[in-house]
Amino acid sequence: MIHNVRKIGLSAAAVSLMFVSACSDDEESFDLKNPDSVVESYTAAWENRDGERMADELNPDDLEEVTASEIDRAFNEIGETLGISSLTVTFESQRHIWEADEEEAEGEQETEPLTSLTYPVTIEMETMLGARDYRTDVYLTRSGEDEEWLVEWQADHIFTGMQEVTDRLELVTTGATSITRGEIFDRNGEGLAVNGEYVDVGFRFDRIKNLDEEVEKAAEILAMEESELKSRATYYEDDPDWFSPVMSMPMSDPRVEELQEAEIPGLLTSVQEGGRVYPYSYAAAHLTGFLTEIRADELEEAEWEGYHTHSLTAADGLEKYYEERLRGQLGEEMTIVDENGNYRELLTSTDPQDGEEIHLTINAGLQRSLADAMGDEAGSAVVMDPATGEVLALVSRPYYDPNQSYLGTSSRERERWMSDERGVITARFAQRYVPGSVVKPLTAAIGLEEGTLDPDEIIRIEGRDWQPEGDGWGDFRVRRVEEHTEDVDLRSAMLYSDNIYFAQQALEFGADTMEEWAEAFGFGKEVGLDFHITPSQLSNDELNRETLLADTAYGQGEMLMSTVHLASLYTMFVNGGDLVYPVLDLNETAETDTAIISSGTAETILETLYAVTEDRNGTAYRSNPGHSFRLAGKTGTAQLDGAEEDEEAEGDTIGWYVSTDAEDYIVAMMIEDETGGTVVDRVNDFWSRIE
């Protein structure tokens, strides 16, 4: 067990105290013949940790044992150790005792005068460890010709348990190496990040029969250079049965079985406990993240005292975001020791606590199905329950195996991941991208709510390019995918994803209105997950020109959105206008903004989204989607070069597709370098996997 003694270097000036005192600031205003006044002055100095003023009230005999500077030093040491932020000292008046004594003294009958008084005192302080309160007494004696009351010094006026002014307070933490890290589970108790076993592979020289042959055979299985493998086979003459480690690997690594079947005499596999296992591997890699050994700079900067040189800390994902809950709590012992460090008294003690068991809203089966449907193309996808906001699956691609990353396992596969220029570690569901046409339902909803859009109105649109009359737009023109029709209403505009129609609608209700609705839709706002999801933006600054407003209407311009935020916005169309934000912790309830849009608007939009998937001309229509779900959806192909959206475009594009069965699931998927049309097939693959 590791015991860490806390040494905290706060300057005395950094410890800000709050004083609660009933005495006057005038040090000469108290009456030394009034014991309550003496105690009031003494406790005021105590609150201020003013050793000089406290010493003024002490019996001169005590000043032979303790000095004002020693009191100041002791107060400073305790203040620095505890990080005291406020200190209050209150006493119980003994006026009824000493006034009764005075009355007796003034009477005819002779009585012995009162020579001592005991004042019960309560000390309350706020520290970096929380509230620390204790009780003690202040003893007064009266002597001398002036019959003045003087305080008898006690070391516990510095801190409880102290017997001498030279005593010290020590805070010792325990359990740094014995705490068990908490685990992460899905909604059904399936492990996502759990404690388990791994395999160590290594040589034992006393079993090697032919080193060169065995190294050659092992190198082929382990995908290592023979020279590197041989260099790790360390021989110790005094310890020939020494296990010389070569590699650690997950229990699930197929090479474990290959090595066992190869029967290499000097190469052993040894199962080790105390590891971290990610059962859903690549399917949940970016969700869970993985642990890695703490770096020297991280250890130096760490505020938590439980970390040590061999600690594992979270590199990313929920392992990182739940670190404080997963790592557990250290035990603590608060003791008083003398100036030589000898134990005097144990004041408080708490046991170390293992980390929490965290249950997510994730459905591990859906997580794997979504990951498999995405393949290894760069992108992200989310599955949400539209009624509760529960995130049921959250995937980023390209993938990696967190088990190998955690163990530092060497493999050709890991080498491929690490050299992938697309960035395998990047959690794309936490990033934001140009959304394209998947925002057209939002533009339509604004127009319907503002009364500027009549869903049944036929608008005449001729040609493939358009700009309003006048000179303000220069060469900028809105371009639609095809000249499918000249008579366009809301249904056909959504069906064909007509950029011109939605640009005209945005110009109708204006930039100020769009900015107001963007705020209502949660743009610029954290979406509520434990991950930091980069907030979506409507524009870099403001919609300060018509061309930018028109571009924004169909998801281009400067608009950027995350997959998670997009999915949550589509809950409005399923929930009759209520916007449900996502939630990932099974014990939490999602934030809901009720009636963001009317139920009538939500119903109108939803019907147009059904047309996108069911009408033969719809961008998401498939004669055989591979499943029997009735879906409403919207595709999008965002252009990264600033051009208008084109579903058939090639090059730097982002393909989007949002679909819902309007009951259980909303699925939003984004794939880089694809079009919305191809993403439809990937999402349909997911629906077919869960049917």
XYZ file of C-alpha atoms in Angstrom:
691
model
C 0.000 0.000 0.000
C 1.351 3.426 -0.922
C 0.972 6.199 1.674
C 1.274 9.734 0.358
C 2.044 12.475 2.876
C 0.523 15.703 1.648
C 2.886 18.634 1.420
C 1.088 21.732 0.200
C 3.060 24.904 -0.505
C 0.493 27.662 -0.161
C 1.742 31.039 0.957
C 0.109 32.501 4.031
C -1.061 35.424 1.951
C -2.934 33.027 -0.326
C -5.124 31.770 2.511
C -8.052 34.166 2.651
C -9.903 34.181 5.991
C -13.401 35.387 6.874
C -13.702 36.762 10.406
C -16.869 36.682 12.486
C -16.305 38.663 15.688
C -18.440 40.652 18.061
C -15.595 42.756 19.463
C -14.517 46.199 18.369
C -11.540 46.694 16.080
C -10.096 48.910 18.823
C -7.666 46.686 20.696
C -7.891 48.884 23.848
C -11.698 48.827 24.057
C -11.997 45.657 26.133
C -12.016 45.515 29.932
C -9.441 43.156 31.477
C -11.671 42.914 34.538
C -14.554 41.691 32.356
C -13.790 38.030 31.482
C -16.287 37.956 28.605
C -14.516 40.958 27.097
C -11.142 39.232 27.448
C -12.380 36.075 25.732
C -14.052 38.136 23.032
C -10.787 39.903 22.259
C -8.816 36.648 22.382
C -11.163 34.776 20.022
C -11.166 37.721 17.598
C -7.369 37.464 17.421
C -7.744 33.691 17.108
C -10.037 34.072 14.106
C -7.448 36.393 12.570
C -4.643 33.928 13.414
C -2.863 36.846 15.022
C -0.321 35.342 17.413
C 0.824 38.722 18.755
C -2.658 39.790 19.813
C -3.386 36.359 21.265
C -0.165 36.549 23.275
C -1.305 39.902 24.716
C -4.123 38.082 26.513
C -2.008 35.223 27.840
C -0.820 34.669 31.364
C 2.790 35.958 31.489
C 3.870 32.602 32.879
C 2.749 30.968 29.590
C 4.945 33.307 27.570
C 7.960 31.521 29.003
C 6.799 28.395 27.091
C 5.294 29.870 23.916
C 5.949 33.045 21.936
C 3.807 35.051 19.580
C 6.028 34.089 16.648
C 5.638 30.390 17.481
C 1.866 30.786 17.515
C 2.003 32.564 14.138
C 4.227 29.849 12.660
C 1.940 27.063 13.899
C -1.145 28.826 12.513
C 0.552 29.297 9.138
C 1.581 25.645 8.923
C -1.934 24.423 9.710
C -3.441 26.956 7.313
C -1.130 25.870 4.500
C -1.709 22.167 5.130
C -5.489 22.422 5.226
C -5.971 25.294 2.787
C -8.217 27.171 5.195
C -10.622 29.575 3.487
C -12.659 30.695 6.524
C -12.336 30.404 10.299
C -14.964 31.207 12.928
C -14.483 30.976 16.705
C -17.494 31.374 19.002
C -17.670 31.088 22.791
C -20.398 30.578 25.366
C -20.657 33.534 27.718
C -20.071 32.853 31.409
C -21.513 36.198 32.486
C -24.024 34.529 34.803
C -21.170 33.042 36.803
C -18.857 35.998 37.208
C -21.666 38.544 37.722
C -23.068 36.361 40.489
C -19.593 36.307 42.023
C -19.403 40.090 41.897
C -22.793 40.418 43.607
C -21.666 38.115 46.401
C -18.463 40.111 46.816
C -20.477 43.303 47.239
C -22.669 41.711 49.917
C -22.156 41.756 53.670
C -21.012 38.127 53.850
C -17.351 37.535 53.049
C -16.737 35.007 50.213
C -13.715 33.715 48.368
C -13.386 35.623 45.043
C -13.697 33.738 41.746
C -10.208 32.980 40.418
C -10.890 30.888 37.270
C -13.453 30.483 34.535
C -13.925 27.959 31.740
C -15.366 29.113 28.413
C -16.581 26.396 25.981
C -15.453 27.339 22.479
C -16.570 26.099 19.040
C -14.194 26.362 16.074
C -15.610 26.124 12.539
C -13.392 26.223 9.474
C -13.767 25.682 5.754
C -10.813 23.929 4.164
C -9.938 22.362 0.840
C -10.968 19.072 2.473
C -14.364 20.420 3.469
C -15.715 21.643 6.795
C -13.569 20.874 9.847
C -15.186 21.720 13.201
C -14.147 21.001 16.777
C -14.770 22.118 20.367
C -12.352 23.027 23.143
C -12.182 25.373 26.126
C -10.568 28.686 26.959
C -9.410 28.802 30.582
C -9.158 32.162 32.355
C -7.439 32.890 35.647
C -7.470 36.034 37.764
C -4.504 37.134 39.784
C -2.442 40.144 40.718
C -3.303 43.387 42.420
C -5.419 44.582 39.466
C -7.403 41.329 39.483
C -7.237 41.145 35.681
C -8.414 38.070 33.810
C -5.766 36.299 31.719
C -5.964 33.413 29.241
C -4.156 30.146 29.969
C -2.394 28.930 26.812
C -3.466 25.645 25.195
C -1.916 24.244 22.014
C -5.287 23.008 20.763
C -6.185 26.657 20.192
C -4.102 26.136 17.031
C -5.829 22.895 16.034
C -7.593 20.039 17.739
C -5.354 17.345 19.213
C -2.235 19.514 19.500
C -0.403 19.281 22.832
C 2.554 21.521 22.062
C 2.907 24.512 19.781
C 5.568 22.566 17.879
C 3.145 19.734 17.018
C 2.223 19.283 13.342
C -0.797 18.124 11.387
C -0.168 15.398 8.812
C -2.586 14.300 6.098
C -1.779 10.852 4.760
C -3.560 9.363 1.741
C -3.949 5.600 1.401
C -5.081 3.166 -1.249
C -3.310 4.572 -4.314
C -2.335 1.090 -5.507
C -5.197 -0.901 -4.006
C -8.210 0.938 -5.432
C -10.015 -0.995 -8.163
C -10.938 1.098 -11.187
C -14.647 1.340 -11.912
C -16.177 -0.257 -14.997
C -18.415 0.954 -17.821
C -21.435 -1.065 -18.959
C -24.178 -0.658 -21.525
C -27.858 -0.406 -20.598
C -28.171 -4.201 -20.386
C -25.066 -4.814 -18.292
C -22.788 -5.668 -21.209
C -19.219 -4.647 -20.443
C -17.725 -1.849 -22.525
C -14.652 -1.088 -20.397
C -14.058 -3.671 -17.682
C -11.313 -5.140 -15.545
C -10.010 -8.462 -16.801
C -7.135 -10.552 -18.054
C -4.504 -10.162 -20.740
C -1.636 -12.282 -22.018
C 2.081 -11.747 -21.601
C 4.275 -13.418 -24.224
C 7.925 -14.027 -23.433
C 10.971 -16.294 -23.549
C 12.416 -18.551 -20.866
C 15.999 -19.408 -21.699
C 16.047 -22.626 -19.697
C 13.409 -23.989 -22.102
C 14.903 -22.803 -25.387
C 16.230 -25.599 -27.584
C 17.199 -23.636 -30.701
C 17.030 -19.867 -30.260
C 17.345 -18.919 -33.936
C 14.633 -21.335 -35.076
C 12.267 -20.347 -32.283
C 12.803 -16.633 -32.886
C 12.145 -17.095 -36.603
C 8.919 -18.982 -35.950
C 7.685 -16.551 -33.299
C 8.565 -13.495 -35.399
C 6.370 -14.745 -38.224
C 3.364 -15.179 -35.939
C 3.915 -11.965 -33.994
C 4.672 -9.881 -37.112
C 7.934 -8.672 -35.594
C 11.444 -8.324 -36.924
C 13.625 -11.246 -35.844
C 16.359 -8.911 -34.627
C 13.908 -7.005 -32.437
C 12.445 -10.196 -31.028
C 15.873 -11.630 -30.312
C 16.942 -8.467 -28.533
C 14.056 -8.853 -26.114
C 15.042 -12.408 -25.216
C 17.280 -11.388 -22.316
C 19.410 -14.064 -20.605
C 20.466 -13.883 -16.969
C 23.123 -16.440 -16.031
C 22.137 -16.350 -12.360
C 18.442 -16.689 -13.193
C 18.047 -18.928 -16.280
C 14.311 -19.446 -15.728
C 13.734 -15.678 -15.925
C 10.619 -14.807 -17.976
C 11.827 -12.290 -20.532
C 8.727 -10.386 -21.750
C 8.285 -9.822 -25.468
C 4.778 -8.443 -25.807
C 1.450 -8.031 -24.024
C -1.686 -8.723 -26.013
C -5.434 -9.011 -25.495
C -6.913 -12.414 -24.688
C -8.967 -11.995 -27.862
C -5.877 -11.646 -30.100
C -5.895 -14.628 -32.517
C -2.112 -14.833 -32.246
C -2.460 -16.198 -28.704
C -3.980 -19.391 -30.073
C -1.484 -19.487 -32.956
C 1.445 -19.335 -30.534
C -0.007 -22.086 -28.400
C -0.576 -24.308 -31.423
C 2.954 -23.615 -32.723
C 4.445 -25.196 -29.584
C 7.604 -23.100 -29.521
C 9.553 -24.592 -26.563
C 11.094 -21.417 -25.168
C 8.183 -19.060 -25.875
C 5.518 -18.982 -23.176
C 2.153 -17.284 -22.837
C 1.143 -16.202 -19.359
C -2.337 -14.976 -18.418
C -2.192 -11.853 -16.245
C -4.910 -10.336 -14.084
C -5.522 -6.682 -13.372
C -5.799 -5.566 -16.967
C -8.355 -3.434 -18.763
C -10.539 -5.096 -21.387
C -12.704 -3.497 -24.081
C -15.035 -6.333 -25.175
C -16.538 -4.393 -28.092
C -13.116 -3.406 -29.355
C -13.262 -1.464 -32.645
C -17.051 -1.068 -32.455
C -16.848 1.181 -29.391
C -13.231 2.370 -29.494
C -13.929 6.110 -29.688
C -16.766 5.802 -27.198
C -14.726 4.098 -24.484
C -11.262 5.391 -25.285
C -8.466 3.487 -23.570
C -6.000 3.660 -20.699
C -2.317 4.360 -21.042
C 0.585 4.721 -18.609
C 0.821 8.193 -17.143
C 3.515 10.443 -18.595
C 6.056 12.185 -16.385
C 4.657 15.634 -17.209
C 1.098 14.470 -16.469
C 2.208 13.049 -13.125
C 3.945 16.294 -12.225
C 0.869 18.379 -13.050
C -1.720 15.976 -11.591
C -3.817 17.380 -8.745
C -5.090 13.991 -7.568
C -2.598 12.389 -5.179
C -3.492 8.830 -6.136
C -1.384 8.847 -9.297
C 2.066 7.274 -9.170
C 4.750 6.378 -11.702
C 2.948 3.226 -12.843
C -0.574 4.658 -12.875
C -2.803 4.216 -15.886
C -4.764 7.241 -17.014
C -7.364 7.725 -19.697
C -6.182 8.783 -23.123
C -9.610 9.657 -24.491
C -13.278 8.692 -24.625
C -15.445 7.930 -21.614
C -12.433 6.549 -19.775
C -11.212 10.147 -19.749
C -14.506 11.968 -19.242
C -15.491 9.718 -16.328
C -11.955 9.615 -14.881
C -12.894 11.134 -11.534
C -15.750 8.670 -11.080
C -13.817 5.650 -12.337
C -10.529 6.117 -10.484
C -12.105 5.853 -7.031
C -11.336 7.828 -3.901
C -8.245 7.689 -1.742
C -8.432 6.951 1.936
C -7.255 9.654 4.280
C -5.755 9.750 7.741
C -5.433 13.027 9.633
C -2.992 12.756 12.530
C -1.204 14.986 14.993
C 2.530 14.309 15.368
C 5.159 15.944 17.528
C 8.096 17.932 16.197
C 10.023 14.691 15.638
C 7.210 13.083 13.674
C 6.096 10.809 16.498
C 2.421 9.918 16.498
C 0.227 11.704 19.016
C -3.378 11.257 17.904
C -5.467 10.034 14.967
C -8.083 12.712 14.353
C -10.019 11.300 11.402
C -9.753 8.343 9.061
C -11.602 7.378 5.877
C -11.234 4.182 3.863
C -10.334 4.236 0.161
C -13.258 3.673 -2.187
C -13.219 1.721 -5.449
C -14.314 3.475 -8.626
C -17.946 3.697 -9.691
C -19.835 1.277 -11.883
C -21.234 3.403 -14.704
C -24.157 2.294 -16.850
C -24.707 4.000 -20.186
C -27.779 4.363 -22.362
C -25.789 2.565 -25.084
C -27.139 -0.701 -26.481
C -24.001 -2.725 -27.263
C -25.791 -4.757 -29.925
C -26.880 -1.615 -31.771
C -23.392 -0.189 -31.310
C -21.819 -3.149 -33.104
C -24.479 -3.152 -35.839
C -23.941 0.546 -36.521
C -20.150 0.121 -36.579
C -20.376 -2.807 -38.992
C -22.759 -0.908 -41.273
C -20.352 2.034 -41.476
C -17.367 -0.081 -42.472
C -14.053 1.734 -42.137
C -14.852 4.925 -44.036
C -14.111 8.139 -42.155
C -17.248 9.451 -40.530
C -19.557 9.253 -37.543
C -23.018 8.005 -36.713
C -25.454 8.092 -33.826
C -28.631 6.230 -32.903
C -31.008 8.025 -30.540
C -34.305 7.208 -28.906
C -36.391 10.220 -30.011
C -38.692 10.050 -26.991
C -36.063 9.872 -24.242
C -32.984 11.308 -25.933
C -31.025 8.223 -24.909
C -28.007 7.662 -27.127
C -28.181 3.992 -28.093
C -25.110 3.882 -30.334
C -22.284 6.315 -31.046
C -19.624 5.421 -33.599
C -16.620 7.105 -35.186
C -14.516 5.826 -38.046
C -11.828 4.887 -39.051
C -11.478 2.387 -36.234
C -8.748 1.041 -33.981
C -8.612 -1.632 -31.276
C -8.423 -0.026 -27.805
C -7.221 -3.338 -26.355
C -4.043 -3.201 -28.423
C -3.601 0.519 -27.815
C -3.931 0.004 -24.051
C -1.381 -2.814 -23.962
C 0.941 -1.281 -26.558
C 0.630 -4.463 -28.578
C 2.756 -4.688 -31.719
C 0.878 -5.809 -34.813
C 0.692 -5.076 -38.519
C -2.882 -3.972 -37.943
C -1.849 -1.443 -35.306
C 0.908 -0.134 -37.565
C -1.726 0.438 -40.243
C -3.944 2.343 -37.812
C -1.138 4.547 -36.588
C -0.061 5.447 -40.118
C -3.605 6.191 -41.309
C -3.571 9.838 -42.385
C -7.289 10.146 -41.678
C -6.574 10.078 -37.935
C -7.918 6.952 -36.243
C -7.956 8.483 -32.768
C -10.188 11.421 -33.764
C -13.703 11.027 -32.380
C -15.624 12.452 -35.313
C -18.949 12.414 -33.474
C -17.502 15.146 -31.238
C -16.528 17.319 -34.216
C -18.686 19.489 -36.473
C -18.950 19.441 -40.246
C -20.742 21.185 -43.101
C -24.213 19.571 -42.982
C -25.642 20.227 -46.421
C -29.262 19.437 -47.217
C -30.077 17.607 -43.976
C -30.847 21.063 -42.510
C -33.563 21.819 -45.065
C -36.270 20.477 -42.731
C -35.137 23.099 -40.204
C -35.366 25.878 -42.789
C -38.844 24.678 -43.721
C -39.885 24.563 -40.057
C -38.830 28.195 -39.577
C -40.833 29.300 -42.602
C -43.917 27.382 -41.450
C -43.690 28.812 -37.929
C -43.167 32.359 -39.209
C -46.040 32.084 -41.664
C -43.832 32.915 -44.638
C -44.028 29.394 -46.097
C -47.250 27.866 -47.401
C -46.561 24.136 -47.905
C -49.171 23.910 -50.661
C -48.115 27.009 -52.565
C -46.673 26.269 -56.017
C -43.584 28.321 -56.748
C -42.393 28.677 -60.331
C -38.651 27.939 -60.562
C -37.061 27.838 -63.999
C -33.598 26.573 -64.830
C -30.858 25.097 -62.725
C -29.357 28.382 -61.478
C -31.033 31.322 -59.787
C -30.389 34.674 -58.216
C -32.826 37.460 -57.309
C -33.226 40.443 -59.563
C -30.799 43.279 -58.962
C -27.038 43.742 -58.798
C -26.308 42.769 -55.195
C -25.283 39.135 -55.779
C -22.649 39.610 -58.452
C -21.659 36.239 -59.919
C -23.141 34.236 -57.040
C -26.030 32.001 -58.065
C -27.924 29.290 -56.208
C -27.732 26.002 -58.080
C -30.052 23.043 -57.713
C -29.150 19.454 -58.535
C -31.394 19.076 -61.561
C -34.164 20.796 -63.445
C -36.667 18.228 -62.239
C -39.678 20.491 -62.307
C -40.663 24.099 -62.645
C -43.654 23.987 -60.279
C -42.337 23.383 -56.753
C -44.143 23.066 -53.420
C -42.685 22.008 -50.058
C -43.144 18.277 -50.687
C -41.427 18.285 -54.062
C -38.709 20.644 -52.814
C -37.875 18.201 -50.005
C -38.246 15.225 -52.339
C -35.765 16.570 -54.889
C -33.720 18.540 -52.315
C -34.207 21.798 -54.214
C -31.634 24.388 -53.107
C -33.343 27.260 -54.901
C -36.666 26.692 -53.128
C -35.103 26.724 -49.649
C -32.852 29.689 -50.445
C -35.933 31.668 -51.466
C -37.734 30.676 -48.256
C -34.817 31.894 -46.130
C -34.717 35.203 -47.980
C -38.423 35.504 -47.297
C -38.150 35.281 -43.486
C -34.743 36.978 -43.231
C -31.406 36.670 -41.449
C -32.543 37.956 -38.049
C -35.289 35.360 -37.923
C -32.921 32.551 -38.862
C -30.475 33.619 -36.149
C -33.243 33.683 -33.545
C -34.393 30.204 -34.517
C -30.847 28.879 -34.588
C -30.535 29.852 -30.944
C -33.811 28.069 -30.175
C -32.501 25.008 -32.021
C -29.436 24.870 -29.775
C -26.775 26.291 -32.094
C -23.843 27.495 -30.020
C -24.949 25.334 -27.098
C -23.421 22.236 -25.514
C -25.655 19.318 -26.436
C -25.557 17.780 -22.964
C -23.404 14.671 -23.338
C -20.529 13.854 -20.997
C -18.317 14.143 -24.057
C -17.446 17.622 -25.168
C -19.368 17.826 -28.427
C -18.249 20.951 -30.262
C -21.308 23.234 -30.426
C -22.857 23.748 -33.845
C -22.600 27.159 -35.485
C -24.853 29.024 -37.863
C -22.077 31.303 -39.116
C -18.640 32.544 -38.165
C -20.067 35.816 -36.907
C -23.482 36.759 -38.262
C -25.582 36.368 -41.394
C -24.525 39.751 -42.732
C -25.215 39.243 -46.442
C -28.002 37.727 -48.515
C -25.756 35.262 -50.318
C -24.635 33.782 -46.983
C -28.253 33.548 -45.803
C -29.217 31.745 -49.008
C -26.273 29.348 -48.697
C -27.118 28.650 -45.054
C -30.696 27.717 -45.918
C -29.480 24.468 -47.496
C -26.629 23.756 -45.055
C -23.693 25.380 -46.814
C -22.161 28.783 -46.135
C -20.465 28.819 -42.744
C -22.836 26.422 -41.020
C -21.233 23.550 -39.085
C -23.007 20.799 -37.149
C -22.235 17.652 -35.196
C -23.950 14.377 -35.961
C -25.278 14.229 -32.398
C -26.856 17.692 -32.493
C -28.403 16.987 -35.877
C -30.034 13.793 -34.605
C -31.442 15.608 -31.583
C -33.022 18.293 -33.808
C -34.905 15.645 -35.753
C -36.641 14.624 -32.507
C -38.870 17.676 -33.018
C -40.462 16.120 -36.078
C -41.197 12.860 -34.235
C -42.251 14.352 -30.880
C -44.825 16.836 -32.125
C -42.470 19.800 -31.786
C -40.570 18.898 -28.588
C -36.786 19.020 -28.872
C -35.087 16.311 -26.797
C -31.363 16.659 -26.214
C -29.141 13.571 -26.031
C -28.194 11.791 -22.805
C -25.561 9.083 -22.291
C -25.712 8.253 -18.571
C -28.533 5.787 -17.884
C -29.220 7.448 -14.531
C -29.779 10.877 -16.054
C -32.830 12.379 -17.737
C -32.498 14.233 -21.014
C -33.111 17.962 -21.224
C -36.254 18.741 -23.214
C -37.389 22.010 -24.787
C -41.123 21.632 -25.251
C -43.080 22.981 -28.202
C -40.101 24.465 -30.031
C -42.260 24.155 -33.120
C -45.976 23.424 -33.304
C -47.296 19.904 -33.678
C -48.778 20.949 -37.028
C -45.386 22.055 -38.335
C -43.770 18.848 -37.049
C -46.411 16.720 -38.786
C -46.062 18.618 -42.073
C -42.273 18.224 -42.099
C -42.464 14.533 -41.171
C -44.774 13.820 -44.100
C -42.310 15.415 -46.527
C -39.526 13.259 -45.046
C -41.573 10.133 -45.686
C -41.833 11.266 -49.301
C -38.022 11.427 -49.547
C -37.792 7.678 -48.867
C -41.059 6.461 -50.419
C -41.530 8.477 -53.609
C -39.632 7.065 -56.588
C -38.098 10.474 -57.181
C -36.940 10.862 -53.574
C -33.193 11.095 -52.925
C -33.425 8.273 -50.341
C -35.799 6.033 -52.271
C -34.716 2.414 -52.730
C -36.919 -0.183 -54.362
C -35.374 -2.818 -52.102
C -33.825 -1.198 -49.028
C -33.140 -4.574 -47.427
C -35.531 -4.109 -44.505
C -39.228 -3.595 -43.853
C -39.078 -0.463 -41.693
C -41.122 2.512 -42.840
C -38.695 5.396 -42.652
C -38.775 9.155 -42.920
C -35.445 10.665 -43.869
C -33.337 13.332 -45.492
C -30.096 13.094 -47.433
C -27.384 15.674 -47.848
C -24.158 16.072 -49.779
C -22.118 18.948 -48.429
C -19.510 20.600 -50.629
C -16.263 21.536 -48.912
C -15.085 23.949 -51.614
C -17.849 26.441 -51.018
C -19.927 25.398 -54.026
C -23.621 24.634 -53.866
C -24.663 21.147 -52.933
C -24.749 18.502 -55.638
C -25.900 14.958 -54.845
C -23.853 13.636 -57.767
C -20.693 15.618 -57.038
C -17.305 14.021 -56.657
C -14.259 15.126 -54.688
C -14.289 16.918 -51.339
C -17.772 16.126 -50.124
C -19.487 14.937 -46.973
C -22.433 12.599 -47.309
C -25.260 12.717 -44.752
C -28.412 10.797 -44.110
C -30.847 11.094 -41.220
C -33.636 8.547 -40.963
C -36.223 7.570 -38.373
C -38.961 5.012 -37.897
C -40.762 7.752 -35.921
C -41.023 5.447 -32.905
C -37.856 3.893 -31.545
C -34.862 5.266 -33.387
C -33.347 8.248 -35.132
C -30.195 7.373 -37.070
C -27.846 10.108 -38.282
C -24.756 9.206 -40.280
C -21.999 11.289 -41.846
C -19.326 9.864 -44.177
C -16.430 11.881 -45.570
C -15.764 11.828 -49.324
C -19.163 10.305 -50.084
C -22.552 11.591 -51.191
C -25.845 11.405 -49.366
C -27.000 8.768 -51.794
C -24.268 6.302 -50.851
C -24.755 6.949 -47.133
C -28.394 5.890 -47.565
C -27.220 2.393 -48.396
C -25.025 2.213 -45.297
C -27.875 3.338 -43.066
C -30.254 0.870 -44.707
C -27.673 -1.810 -43.950
C -27.922 -0.845 -40.278
C -31.732 -1.077 -40.332
C -31.513 -4.500 -41.936
C -29.064 -5.704 -39.245
C -31.422 -4.827 -36.388
C -34.645 -6.096 -37.974
